[in-house]
């Protein structure tokens, strides 16, 4: 199995490292426009092989899409990262042209690939990739929900003082500081609702911390986070390549699901060898439905801004 990661920055390189270390793919290609950058990252990762025991072949290339031919999955991380005080939405104009060009180039050499979009604003970039390529909707997936859910589980773990891997929790809606919806009502610790252990006040703080998870890290680091985003992409790619059919919140094109149409937004999906194999219908309560509708309106507004830029 072959994976291409376009963009060898912190997120892309971490994704390549995790995929290699875990043996998710037999071959990983890192591609970047900066001369020698992807080559250096790939060589650095390959020099870990003897000490960590992986056999994945990792190759770096400078803007040579022919080397990506035959990729089963292509991950797009290209674009500029957030700076402190910058929202994901502010990246629309800068990253739109990059994502569109990358998607078109990878499809010339891997026409049957599944594309995973990481570039921000992720929901809008996913929508752009879908509309500009004309691919079936199951083959364009936005990663954001996997990362947001991971952060949600982490904050719940800290509040409960219990292992994050014993916690089941999901974030749906747009991948933005004000648009994501941590489903506190449905979160559980080993099958027991977390509401049995945590007060409403604590749960609201967990939700708020989750929604600002990316901005918090940007403020601390001076740039976007990369360890958790890179690992979240690898988790999603693993479910595709190995047909694991995991339920993962992903930004996908909806046609009536959750009362929405013609946008890409985070919803629970079954992810397997065909990409998005099913969108699951979780029964939301009235408050959650209202929050989801508000989130969808915000995402649709960003899409309108994108359309204005591209005209």
PDB file of C-alpha atoms in Angstrom:
ATOM      1  CA  UNK A   1       0.000   0.000   0.000  1.00  0.00           C
ATOM      2  CA  UNK A   2       1.275   3.436  -0.959  1.00  0.00           C
ATOM      3  CA  UNK A   3       0.537   6.759   0.712  1.00  0.00           C
ATOM      4  CA  UNK A   4       1.544  10.189  -0.555  1.00  0.00           C
ATOM      5  CA  UNK A   5       1.699  13.136   1.807  1.00  0.00           C
ATOM      6  CA  UNK A   6       1.798  16.512   0.102  1.00  0.00           C
ATOM      7  CA  UNK A   7       3.423  19.030   2.402  1.00  0.00           C
ATOM      8  CA  UNK A   8       6.466  17.923   4.409  1.00  0.00           C
ATOM      9  CA  UNK A   9       6.011  20.413   7.221  1.00  0.00           C
ATOM     10  CA  UNK A  10       5.429  19.452  10.831  1.00  0.00           C
ATOM     11  CA  UNK A  11       2.046  17.780  10.324  1.00  0.00           C
ATOM     12  CA  UNK A  12       2.979  15.993   7.100  1.00  0.00           C
ATOM     13  CA  UNK A  13       6.295  14.730   8.442  1.00  0.00           C
ATOM     14  CA  UNK A  14       4.722  13.544  11.703  1.00  0.00           C
ATOM     15  CA  UNK A  15       2.048  11.719   9.719  1.00  0.00           C
ATOM     16  CA  UNK A  16       4.739  10.026   7.616  1.00  0.00           C
ATOM     17  CA  UNK A  17       6.662   9.101  10.750  1.00  0.00           C
ATOM     18  CA  UNK A  18       3.619   7.536  12.468  1.00  0.00           C
ATOM     19  CA  UNK A  19       2.546   5.652   9.330  1.00  0.00           C
ATOM     20  CA  UNK A  20       6.065   4.279   8.938  1.00  0.00           C
ATOM     21  CA  UNK A  21       6.616   3.421  12.577  1.00  0.00           C
ATOM     22  CA  UNK A  22       3.297   1.576  12.788  1.00  0.00           C
ATOM     23  CA  UNK A  23       3.745  -0.180   9.440  1.00  0.00           C
ATOM     24  CA  UNK A  24       0.438   1.145   8.126  1.00  0.00           C
ATOM     25  CA  UNK A  25       1.747   1.389   4.537  1.00  0.00           C
ATOM     26  CA  UNK A  26       4.587  -0.279   2.667  1.00  0.00           C
ATOM     27  CA  UNK A  27       5.575   2.984   0.960  1.00  0.00           C
ATOM     28  CA  UNK A  28       5.271   6.653   1.875  1.00  0.00           C
ATOM     29  CA  UNK A  29       6.114   9.533  -0.458  1.00  0.00           C
ATOM     30  CA  UNK A  30       6.631  12.997   1.028  1.00  0.00           C
ATOM     31  CA  UNK A  31       6.291  15.833  -1.483  1.00  0.00           C
ATOM     32  CA  UNK A  32       7.052  19.497  -0.925  1.00  0.00           C
ATOM     33  CA  UNK A  33       7.751  22.554  -3.079  1.00  0.00           C
ATOM     34  CA  UNK A  34      10.796  23.569  -1.038  1.00  0.00           C
ATOM     35  CA  UNK A  35      13.950  22.161  -2.597  1.00  0.00           C
ATOM     36  CA  UNK A  36      15.402  19.285  -0.586  1.00  0.00           C
ATOM     37  CA  UNK A  37      12.972  19.693   2.319  1.00  0.00           C
ATOM     38  CA  UNK A  38      10.929  16.522   1.774  1.00  0.00           C
ATOM     39  CA  UNK A  39      14.076  14.589   0.884  1.00  0.00           C
ATOM     40  CA  UNK A  40      15.641  15.589   4.183  1.00  0.00           C
ATOM     41  CA  UNK A  41      12.574  14.691   6.231  1.00  0.00           C
ATOM     42  CA  UNK A  42      12.261  11.322   4.481  1.00  0.00           C
ATOM     43  CA  UNK A  43      15.918  10.478   5.032  1.00  0.00           C
ATOM     44  CA  UNK A  44      15.665  11.423   8.694  1.00  0.00           C
ATOM     45  CA  UNK A  45      12.639   9.140   9.122  1.00  0.00           C
ATOM     46  CA  UNK A  46      14.330   6.280   7.274  1.00  0.00           C
ATOM     47  CA  UNK A  47      17.311   6.496   9.615  1.00  0.00           C
ATOM     48  CA  UNK A  48      14.956   5.558  12.458  1.00  0.00           C
ATOM     49  CA  UNK A  49      14.168   2.179  10.865  1.00  0.00           C
ATOM     50  CA  UNK A  50      16.952   0.110  12.431  1.00  0.00           C
ATOM     51  CA  UNK A  51      16.221   1.467  15.898  1.00  0.00           C
ATOM     52  CA  UNK A  52      12.449   1.249  15.785  1.00  0.00           C
ATOM     53  CA  UNK A  53      12.072  -1.832  13.589  1.00  0.00           C
ATOM     54  CA  UNK A  54       9.909  -0.635  10.717  1.00  0.00           C
ATOM     55  CA  UNK A  55      10.265  -1.618   7.058  1.00  0.00           C
ATOM     56  CA  UNK A  56       8.266   1.099   5.335  1.00  0.00           C
ATOM     57  CA  UNK A  57      10.024   2.771   2.413  1.00  0.00           C
ATOM     58  CA  UNK A  58       9.957   6.560   2.805  1.00  0.00           C
ATOM     59  CA  UNK A  59      10.874   8.790  -0.146  1.00  0.00           C
ATOM     60  CA  UNK A  60      11.051  12.566  -0.374  1.00  0.00           C
ATOM     61  CA  UNK A  61      10.604  14.520  -3.611  1.00  0.00           C
ATOM     62  CA  UNK A  62      10.553  18.175  -4.613  1.00  0.00           C
ATOM     63  CA  UNK A  63       7.385  18.958  -6.555  1.00  0.00           C
ATOM     64  CA  UNK A  64       7.652  15.802  -8.709  1.00  0.00           C
ATOM     65  CA  UNK A  65       4.158  14.351  -8.787  1.00  0.00           C
ATOM     66  CA  UNK A  66       5.219  11.477 -11.053  1.00  0.00           C
ATOM     67  CA  UNK A  67       6.800   9.868  -7.984  1.00  0.00           C
ATOM     68  CA  UNK A  68       3.365   9.753  -6.324  1.00  0.00           C
ATOM     69  CA  UNK A  69       1.899   7.489  -9.042  1.00  0.00           C
ATOM     70  CA  UNK A  70      -0.242   4.623  -7.831  1.00  0.00           C
ATOM     71  CA  UNK A  71      -0.964   6.060  -4.400  1.00  0.00           C
ATOM     72  CA  UNK A  72      -3.855   4.412  -2.582  1.00  0.00           C
ATOM     73  CA  UNK A  73      -4.297   7.446  -0.325  1.00  0.00           C
ATOM     74  CA  UNK A  74      -3.101  11.018  -0.772  1.00  0.00           C
ATOM     75  CA  UNK A  75      -2.957  13.324   2.244  1.00  0.00           C
ATOM     76  CA  UNK A  76      -2.987  17.074   1.583  1.00  0.00           C
ATOM     77  CA  UNK A  77      -1.400  19.141   4.349  1.00  0.00           C
ATOM     78  CA  UNK A  78      -0.186  21.916   2.035  1.00  0.00           C
ATOM     79  CA  UNK A  79      -0.745  25.546   2.879  1.00  0.00           C
ATOM     80  CA  UNK A  80       0.346  27.941   5.571  1.00  0.00           C
ATOM     81  CA  UNK A  81      -0.270  27.028   9.235  1.00  0.00           C
ATOM     82  CA  UNK A  82      -2.033  29.267  11.707  1.00  0.00           C
ATOM     83  CA  UNK A  83      -0.159  31.926  13.617  1.00  0.00           C
ATOM     84  CA  UNK A  84      -1.160  33.154  17.088  1.00  0.00           C
ATOM     85  CA  UNK A  85      -4.430  35.090  16.909  1.00  0.00           C
ATOM     86  CA  UNK A  86      -5.267  33.780  13.434  1.00  0.00           C
ATOM     87  CA  UNK A  87      -8.439  31.792  12.840  1.00  0.00           C
ATOM     88  CA  UNK A  88      -8.650  28.820  10.487  1.00  0.00           C
ATOM     89  CA  UNK A  89     -11.122  30.844   8.431  1.00  0.00           C
ATOM     90  CA  UNK A  90      -8.532  33.515   7.657  1.00  0.00           C
ATOM     91  CA  UNK A  91      -6.564  30.968   5.662  1.00  0.00           C
ATOM     92  CA  UNK A  92      -9.219  30.547   2.945  1.00  0.00           C
ATOM     93  CA  UNK A  93      -7.753  32.821   0.297  1.00  0.00           C
ATOM     94  CA  UNK A  94      -4.187  31.669   0.832  1.00  0.00           C
ATOM     95  CA  UNK A  95      -4.749  27.934   0.907  1.00  0.00           C
ATOM     96  CA  UNK A  96      -7.559  27.514  -1.642  1.00  0.00           C
ATOM     97  CA  UNK A  97      -5.355  27.783  -4.705  1.00  0.00           C
ATOM     98  CA  UNK A  98      -2.756  25.465  -3.184  1.00  0.00           C
ATOM     99  CA  UNK A  99      -5.240  22.707  -2.322  1.00  0.00           C
ATOM    100  CA  UNK A 100      -6.973  22.895  -5.716  1.00  0.00           C
ATOM    101  CA  UNK A 101      -3.671  22.614  -7.598  1.00  0.00           C
ATOM    102  CA  UNK A 102      -2.416  19.759  -5.430  1.00  0.00           C
ATOM    103  CA  UNK A 103      -5.637  17.759  -5.827  1.00  0.00           C
ATOM    104  CA  UNK A 104      -5.537  18.120  -9.609  1.00  0.00           C
ATOM    105  CA  UNK A 105      -1.859  17.127  -9.797  1.00  0.00           C
ATOM    106  CA  UNK A 106      -2.117  13.999  -7.663  1.00  0.00           C
ATOM    107  CA  UNK A 107      -5.103  12.730  -9.642  1.00  0.00           C
ATOM    108  CA  UNK A 108      -3.083  12.855 -12.875  1.00  0.00           C
ATOM    109  CA  UNK A 109      -0.896  10.087 -11.470  1.00  0.00           C
ATOM    110  CA  UNK A 110      -3.254   8.348  -9.022  1.00  0.00           C
ATOM    111  CA  UNK A 111      -6.753   8.573 -10.538  1.00  0.00           C
ATOM    112  CA  UNK A 112      -8.226   6.016  -8.127  1.00  0.00           C
ATOM    113  CA  UNK A 113      -6.817   7.457  -4.934  1.00  0.00           C
ATOM    114  CA  UNK A 114      -8.718   8.517  -1.832  1.00  0.00           C
ATOM    115  CA  UNK A 115      -7.879  12.079  -0.779  1.00  0.00           C
ATOM    116  CA  UNK A 116      -7.603  13.103   2.871  1.00  0.00           C
ATOM    117  CA  UNK A 117      -7.668  16.872   3.394  1.00  0.00           C
ATOM    118  CA  UNK A 118      -5.887  18.412   6.379  1.00  0.00           C
ATOM    119  CA  UNK A 119      -5.281  21.985   5.156  1.00  0.00           C
ATOM    120  CA  UNK A 120      -7.292  24.687   6.922  1.00  0.00           C
ATOM    121  CA  UNK A 121     -10.000  25.835   6.896  1.00  0.00           C
ATOM    122  CA  UNK A 122     -10.486  22.108   6.597  1.00  0.00           C
ATOM    123  CA  UNK A 123     -14.231  21.841   5.883  1.00  0.00           C
ATOM    124  CA  UNK A 124     -14.016  24.433   3.121  1.00  0.00           C
ATOM    125  CA  UNK A 125     -10.845  22.928   1.651  1.00  0.00           C
ATOM    126  CA  UNK A 126     -12.540  19.514   1.626  1.00  0.00           C
ATOM    127  CA  UNK A 127     -15.509  21.020  -0.202  1.00  0.00           C
ATOM    128  CA  UNK A 128     -13.123  22.684  -2.663  1.00  0.00           C
ATOM    129  CA  UNK A 129     -11.285  19.405  -3.316  1.00  0.00           C
ATOM    130  CA  UNK A 130     -14.576  17.634  -3.962  1.00  0.00           C
ATOM    131  CA  UNK A 131     -16.007  20.255  -6.281  1.00  0.00           C
ATOM    132  CA  UNK A 132     -12.793  20.921  -8.220  1.00  0.00           C
ATOM    133  CA  UNK A 133     -12.011  17.253  -8.885  1.00  0.00           C
ATOM    134  CA  UNK A 134     -15.501  15.871  -9.442  1.00  0.00           C
ATOM    135  CA  UNK A 135     -14.599  12.719  -7.496  1.00  0.00           C
ATOM    136  CA  UNK A 136     -17.301  10.610  -5.828  1.00  0.00           C
ATOM    137  CA  UNK A 137     -17.999  11.971  -2.346  1.00  0.00           C
ATOM    138  CA  UNK A 138     -16.745   8.819  -0.615  1.00  0.00           C
ATOM    139  CA  UNK A 139     -13.205   9.529  -1.877  1.00  0.00           C
ATOM    140  CA  UNK A 140     -12.765  13.018  -0.364  1.00  0.00           C
ATOM    141  CA  UNK A 141     -12.404  13.087   3.423  1.00  0.00           C
ATOM    142  CA  UNK A 142     -11.621  15.951   5.784  1.00  0.00           C
ATOM    143  CA  UNK A 143      -9.610  14.854   8.805  1.00  0.00           C
ATOM    144  CA  UNK A 144     -10.661  17.446  11.424  1.00  0.00           C
ATOM    145  CA  UNK A 145     -13.145  15.408  13.462  1.00  0.00           C
ATOM    146  CA  UNK A 146     -10.585  12.723  14.236  1.00  0.00           C
ATOM    147  CA  UNK A 147      -8.280  15.335  15.764  1.00  0.00           C
ATOM    148  CA  UNK A 148     -11.034  17.203  17.593  1.00  0.00           C
ATOM    149  CA  UNK A 149     -12.348  13.950  19.063  1.00  0.00           C
ATOM    150  CA  UNK A 150      -8.852  13.014  20.195  1.00  0.00           C
ATOM    151  CA  UNK A 151      -8.513  16.342  21.983  1.00  0.00           C
ATOM    152  CA  UNK A 152     -11.974  15.911  23.519  1.00  0.00           C
ATOM    153  CA  UNK A 153     -11.012  12.502  24.901  1.00  0.00           C
ATOM    154  CA  UNK A 154      -7.787  13.957  26.265  1.00  0.00           C
ATOM    155  CA  UNK A 155      -9.557  16.722  28.172  1.00  0.00           C
ATOM    156  CA  UNK A 156     -12.117  14.219  29.490  1.00  0.00           C
ATOM    157  CA  UNK A 157      -9.244  11.977  30.570  1.00  0.00           C
ATOM    158  CA  UNK A 158      -7.681  14.840  32.517  1.00  0.00           C
ATOM    159  CA  UNK A 159     -10.997  15.743  34.158  1.00  0.00           C
ATOM    160  CA  UNK A 160     -11.718  12.119  35.097  1.00  0.00           C
ATOM    161  CA  UNK A 161      -8.104  11.234  35.905  1.00  0.00           C
ATOM    162  CA  UNK A 162      -8.612   8.073  33.832  1.00  0.00           C
ATOM    163  CA  UNK A 163      -6.854   6.713  30.702  1.00  0.00           C
ATOM    164  CA  UNK A 164      -7.899   8.420  27.472  1.00  0.00           C
ATOM    165  CA  UNK A 165      -8.095   5.040  25.729  1.00  0.00           C
ATOM    166  CA  UNK A 166     -10.880   4.012  28.100  1.00  0.00           C
ATOM    167  CA  UNK A 167     -12.970   6.993  27.024  1.00  0.00           C
ATOM    168  CA  UNK A 168     -15.314   7.094  24.042  1.00  0.00           C
ATOM    169  CA  UNK A 169     -16.229  10.566  22.823  1.00  0.00           C
ATOM    170  CA  UNK A 170     -16.836  12.373  19.570  1.00  0.00           C
ATOM    171  CA  UNK A 171     -16.827  15.892  18.163  1.00  0.00           C
ATOM    172  CA  UNK A 172     -19.053  16.718  15.186  1.00  0.00           C
ATOM    173  CA  UNK A 173     -19.755  19.902  13.238  1.00  0.00           C
ATOM    174  CA  UNK A 174     -17.322  22.278  11.615  1.00  0.00           C
ATOM    175  CA  UNK A 175     -13.604  22.117  12.370  1.00  0.00           C
ATOM    176  CA  UNK A 176     -13.419  25.593  13.853  1.00  0.00           C
ATOM    177  CA  UNK A 177     -13.001  27.165  17.265  1.00  0.00           C
ATOM    178  CA  UNK A 178     -16.666  28.199  17.350  1.00  0.00           C
ATOM    179  CA  UNK A 179     -18.247  25.557  15.120  1.00  0.00           C
ATOM    180  CA  UNK A 180     -17.214  22.199  16.572  1.00  0.00           C
ATOM    181  CA  UNK A 181     -19.654  20.353  18.825  1.00  0.00           C
ATOM    182  CA  UNK A 182     -18.204  18.097  21.548  1.00  0.00           C
ATOM    183  CA  UNK A 183     -20.994  15.615  22.320  1.00  0.00           C
ATOM    184  CA  UNK A 184     -20.686  15.608  26.113  1.00  0.00           C
ATOM    185  CA  UNK A 185     -24.055  13.878  26.509  1.00  0.00           C
ATOM    186  CA  UNK A 186     -22.858  10.809  24.608  1.00  0.00           C
ATOM    187  CA  UNK A 187     -19.316  10.593  25.995  1.00  0.00           C
ATOM    188  CA  UNK A 188     -18.597   7.530  28.148  1.00  0.00           C
ATOM    189  CA  UNK A 189     -15.924   5.968  30.327  1.00  0.00           C
ATOM    190  CA  UNK A 190     -15.838   2.199  29.727  1.00  0.00           C
ATOM    191  CA  UNK A 191     -19.488   2.312  28.693  1.00  0.00           C
ATOM    192  CA  UNK A 192     -20.648   4.484  31.609  1.00  0.00           C
ATOM    193  CA  UNK A 193     -21.794   8.008  30.698  1.00  0.00           C
ATOM    194  CA  UNK A 194     -19.274  10.586  31.875  1.00  0.00           C
ATOM    195  CA  UNK A 195     -22.219  12.549  33.254  1.00  0.00           C
ATOM    196  CA  UNK A 196     -22.178   9.997  36.085  1.00  0.00           C
ATOM    197  CA  UNK A 197     -18.749  11.284  37.122  1.00  0.00           C
ATOM    198  CA  UNK A 198     -18.481  14.902  36.026  1.00  0.00           C
ATOM    199  CA  UNK A 199     -20.686  17.883  36.804  1.00  0.00           C
ATOM    200  CA  UNK A 200     -22.279  19.968  34.079  1.00  0.00           C
ATOM    201  CA  UNK A 201     -19.893  22.804  34.944  1.00  0.00           C
ATOM    202  CA  UNK A 202     -16.855  20.577  34.454  1.00  0.00           C
ATOM    203  CA  UNK A 203     -18.250  19.160  31.216  1.00  0.00           C
ATOM    204  CA  UNK A 204     -18.817  22.648  29.844  1.00  0.00           C
ATOM    205  CA  UNK A 205     -15.204  23.523  30.613  1.00  0.00           C
ATOM    206  CA  UNK A 206     -14.036  20.321  28.890  1.00  0.00           C
ATOM    207  CA  UNK A 207     -16.104  21.255  25.840  1.00  0.00           C
ATOM    208  CA  UNK A 208     -14.732  24.809  25.816  1.00  0.00           C
ATOM    209  CA  UNK A 209     -11.140  23.565  26.182  1.00  0.00           C
ATOM    210  CA  UNK A 210     -11.732  21.151  23.287  1.00  0.00           C
ATOM    211  CA  UNK A 211     -13.081  23.849  21.015  1.00  0.00           C
ATOM    212  CA  UNK A 212     -10.080  26.060  21.738  1.00  0.00           C
ATOM    213  CA  UNK A 213      -7.648  23.132  21.672  1.00  0.00           C
ATOM    214  CA  UNK A 214      -5.930  24.175  18.460  1.00  0.00           C
ATOM    215  CA  UNK A 215      -5.827  27.881  19.354  1.00  0.00           C
ATOM    216  CA  UNK A 216      -4.388  27.060  22.776  1.00  0.00           C
ATOM    217  CA  UNK A 217      -1.526  25.134  21.210  1.00  0.00           C
ATOM    218  CA  UNK A 218      -0.949  27.811  18.586  1.00  0.00           C
ATOM    219  CA  UNK A 219      -0.608  30.350  21.372  1.00  0.00           C
ATOM    220  CA  UNK A 220       1.858  28.164  23.260  1.00  0.00           C
ATOM    221  CA  UNK A 221       3.900  27.015  20.269  1.00  0.00           C
ATOM    222  CA  UNK A 222       3.746  30.056  18.042  1.00  0.00           C
ATOM    223  CA  UNK A 223       2.420  27.902  15.200  1.00  0.00           C
ATOM    224  CA  UNK A 224      -0.101  25.114  14.638  1.00  0.00           C
ATOM    225  CA  UNK A 225       0.266  21.848  16.550  1.00  0.00           C
ATOM    226  CA  UNK A 226       1.593  18.787  14.724  1.00  0.00           C
ATOM    227  CA  UNK A 227       1.961  15.663  16.876  1.00  0.00           C
ATOM    228  CA  UNK A 228      -1.761  15.052  17.444  1.00  0.00           C
ATOM    229  CA  UNK A 229      -2.797  16.225  13.951  1.00  0.00           C
ATOM    230  CA  UNK A 230      -0.194  13.968  12.315  1.00  0.00           C
ATOM    231  CA  UNK A 231      -1.227  10.985  14.422  1.00  0.00           C
ATOM    232  CA  UNK A 232      -4.904  11.657  13.705  1.00  0.00           C
ATOM    233  CA  UNK A 233      -4.250  11.562   9.962  1.00  0.00           C
ATOM    234  CA  UNK A 234      -2.351   8.281  10.336  1.00  0.00           C
ATOM    235  CA  UNK A 235      -5.259   6.840  12.351  1.00  0.00           C
ATOM    236  CA  UNK A 236      -7.656   7.725   9.541  1.00  0.00           C
ATOM    237  CA  UNK A 237      -5.339   6.383   6.828  1.00  0.00           C
ATOM    238  CA  UNK A 238      -4.955   3.135   8.772  1.00  0.00           C
ATOM    239  CA  UNK A 239      -8.721   2.598   8.747  1.00  0.00           C
ATOM    240  CA  UNK A 240      -8.787   3.133   4.972  1.00  0.00           C
ATOM    241  CA  UNK A 241      -5.813   1.002   3.953  1.00  0.00           C
ATOM    242  CA  UNK A 242      -6.599  -1.869   6.297  1.00  0.00           C
ATOM    243  CA  UNK A 243     -10.377  -1.697   5.785  1.00  0.00           C
ATOM    244  CA  UNK A 244     -10.921  -1.397   9.539  1.00  0.00           C
ATOM    245  CA  UNK A 245     -14.334   0.228   9.217  1.00  0.00           C
ATOM    246  CA  UNK A 246     -13.755   2.381  12.279  1.00  0.00           C
ATOM    247  CA  UNK A 247     -16.340   4.959  13.232  1.00  0.00           C
ATOM    248  CA  UNK A 248     -14.528   8.275  12.892  1.00  0.00           C
ATOM    249  CA  UNK A 249     -15.927  11.792  12.810  1.00  0.00           C
ATOM    250  CA  UNK A 250     -14.871  13.193   9.424  1.00  0.00           C
ATOM    251  CA  UNK A 251     -15.759  16.150   7.269  1.00  0.00           C
ATOM    252  CA  UNK A 252     -17.672  14.699   4.344  1.00  0.00           C
ATOM    253  CA  UNK A 253     -20.200  15.857   1.773  1.00  0.00           C
ATOM    254  CA  UNK A 254     -23.755  15.622   3.078  1.00  0.00           C
ATOM    255  CA  UNK A 255     -26.904  15.292   1.016  1.00  0.00           C
ATOM    256  CA  UNK A 256     -29.743  15.500   3.502  1.00  0.00           C
ATOM    257  CA  UNK A 257     -27.969  13.897   6.451  1.00  0.00           C
ATOM    258  CA  UNK A 258     -28.530  15.857   9.670  1.00  0.00           C
ATOM    259  CA  UNK A 259     -30.784  18.193   7.711  1.00  0.00           C
ATOM    260  CA  UNK A 260     -27.936  19.674   5.636  1.00  0.00           C
ATOM    261  CA  UNK A 261     -27.033  19.761   1.961  1.00  0.00           C
ATOM    262  CA  UNK A 262     -24.153  20.827  -0.281  1.00  0.00           C
ATOM    263  CA  UNK A 263     -21.486  21.259   2.397  1.00  0.00           C
ATOM    264  CA  UNK A 264     -18.692  19.187   3.892  1.00  0.00           C
ATOM    265  CA  UNK A 265     -19.007  19.003   7.666  1.00  0.00           C
ATOM    266  CA  UNK A 266     -17.985  16.697  10.488  1.00  0.00           C
ATOM    267  CA  UNK A 267     -20.312  13.738  11.009  1.00  0.00           C
ATOM    268  CA  UNK A 268     -19.755  10.180  12.281  1.00  0.00           C
ATOM    269  CA  UNK A 269     -18.627   7.930   9.424  1.00  0.00           C
ATOM    270  CA  UNK A 270     -17.598   4.353   8.841  1.00  0.00           C
ATOM    271  CA  UNK A 271     -14.178   4.531   7.193  1.00  0.00           C
ATOM    272  CA  UNK A 272     -12.899   1.569   5.161  1.00  0.00           C
ATOM    273  CA  UNK A 273     -11.195   0.619   1.916  1.00  0.00           C
ATOM    274  CA  UNK A 274     -13.698   2.651  -0.122  1.00  0.00           C
ATOM    275  CA  UNK A 275     -13.202   5.735   1.987  1.00  0.00           C
ATOM    276  CA  UNK A 276     -16.478   6.918   3.479  1.00  0.00           C
ATOM    277  CA  UNK A 277     -18.561   3.757   3.498  1.00  0.00           C
ATOM    278  CA  UNK A 278     -21.451   5.040   5.592  1.00  0.00           C
ATOM    279  CA  UNK A 279     -22.621   8.175   7.371  1.00  0.00           C
ATOM    280  CA  UNK A 280     -24.150   7.216  10.711  1.00  0.00           C
ATOM    281  CA  UNK A 281     -27.326   8.862  11.943  1.00  0.00           C
ATOM    282  CA  UNK A 282     -26.792   9.691  15.611  1.00  0.00           C
ATOM    283  CA  UNK A 283     -29.986  10.857  17.267  1.00  0.00           C
ATOM    284  CA  UNK A 284     -29.245  14.364  18.430  1.00  0.00           C
ATOM    285  CA  UNK A 285     -31.379  16.172  20.966  1.00  0.00           C
ATOM    286  CA  UNK A 286     -32.941  19.547  20.201  1.00  0.00           C
ATOM    287  CA  UNK A 287     -30.014  21.532  21.617  1.00  0.00           C
ATOM    288  CA  UNK A 288     -27.474  19.513  19.623  1.00  0.00           C
ATOM    289  CA  UNK A 289     -29.546  19.865  16.459  1.00  0.00           C
ATOM    290  CA  UNK A 290     -29.611  23.638  16.899  1.00  0.00           C
ATOM    291  CA  UNK A 291     -25.855  23.747  17.447  1.00  0.00           C
ATOM    292  CA  UNK A 292     -25.279  21.601  14.358  1.00  0.00           C
ATOM    293  CA  UNK A 293     -27.501  23.843  12.225  1.00  0.00           C
ATOM    294  CA  UNK A 294     -25.599  26.908  13.470  1.00  0.00           C
ATOM    295  CA  UNK A 295     -22.282  25.196  12.729  1.00  0.00           C
ATOM    296  CA  UNK A 296     -23.465  24.285   9.219  1.00  0.00           C
ATOM    297  CA  UNK A 297     -24.477  27.908   8.576  1.00  0.00           C
ATOM    298  CA  UNK A 298     -20.972  29.047   9.532  1.00  0.00           C
ATOM    299  CA  UNK A 299     -19.338  26.456   7.273  1.00  0.00           C
ATOM    300  CA  UNK A 300     -21.653  27.434   4.430  1.00  0.00           C
ATOM    301  CA  UNK A 301     -20.636  31.047   4.937  1.00  0.00           C
ATOM    302  CA  UNK A 302     -16.968  30.112   4.514  1.00  0.00           C
ATOM    303  CA  UNK A 303     -17.855  28.192   1.358  1.00  0.00           C
ATOM    304  CA  UNK A 304     -19.567  31.318   0.013  1.00  0.00           C
ATOM    305  CA  UNK A 305     -16.408  33.303   0.768  1.00  0.00           C
ATOM    306  CA  UNK A 306     -14.416  30.674  -1.116  1.00  0.00           C
ATOM    307  CA  UNK A 307     -16.711  30.889  -4.138  1.00  0.00           C
ATOM    308  CA  UNK A 308     -16.306  34.665  -4.186  1.00  0.00           C
ATOM    309  CA  UNK A 309     -12.532  34.312  -4.205  1.00  0.00           C
ATOM    310  CA  UNK A 310     -12.511  31.743  -6.991  1.00  0.00           C
ATOM    311  CA  UNK A 311     -14.846  33.680  -9.297  1.00  0.00           C
TER     312      UNK A 311
END
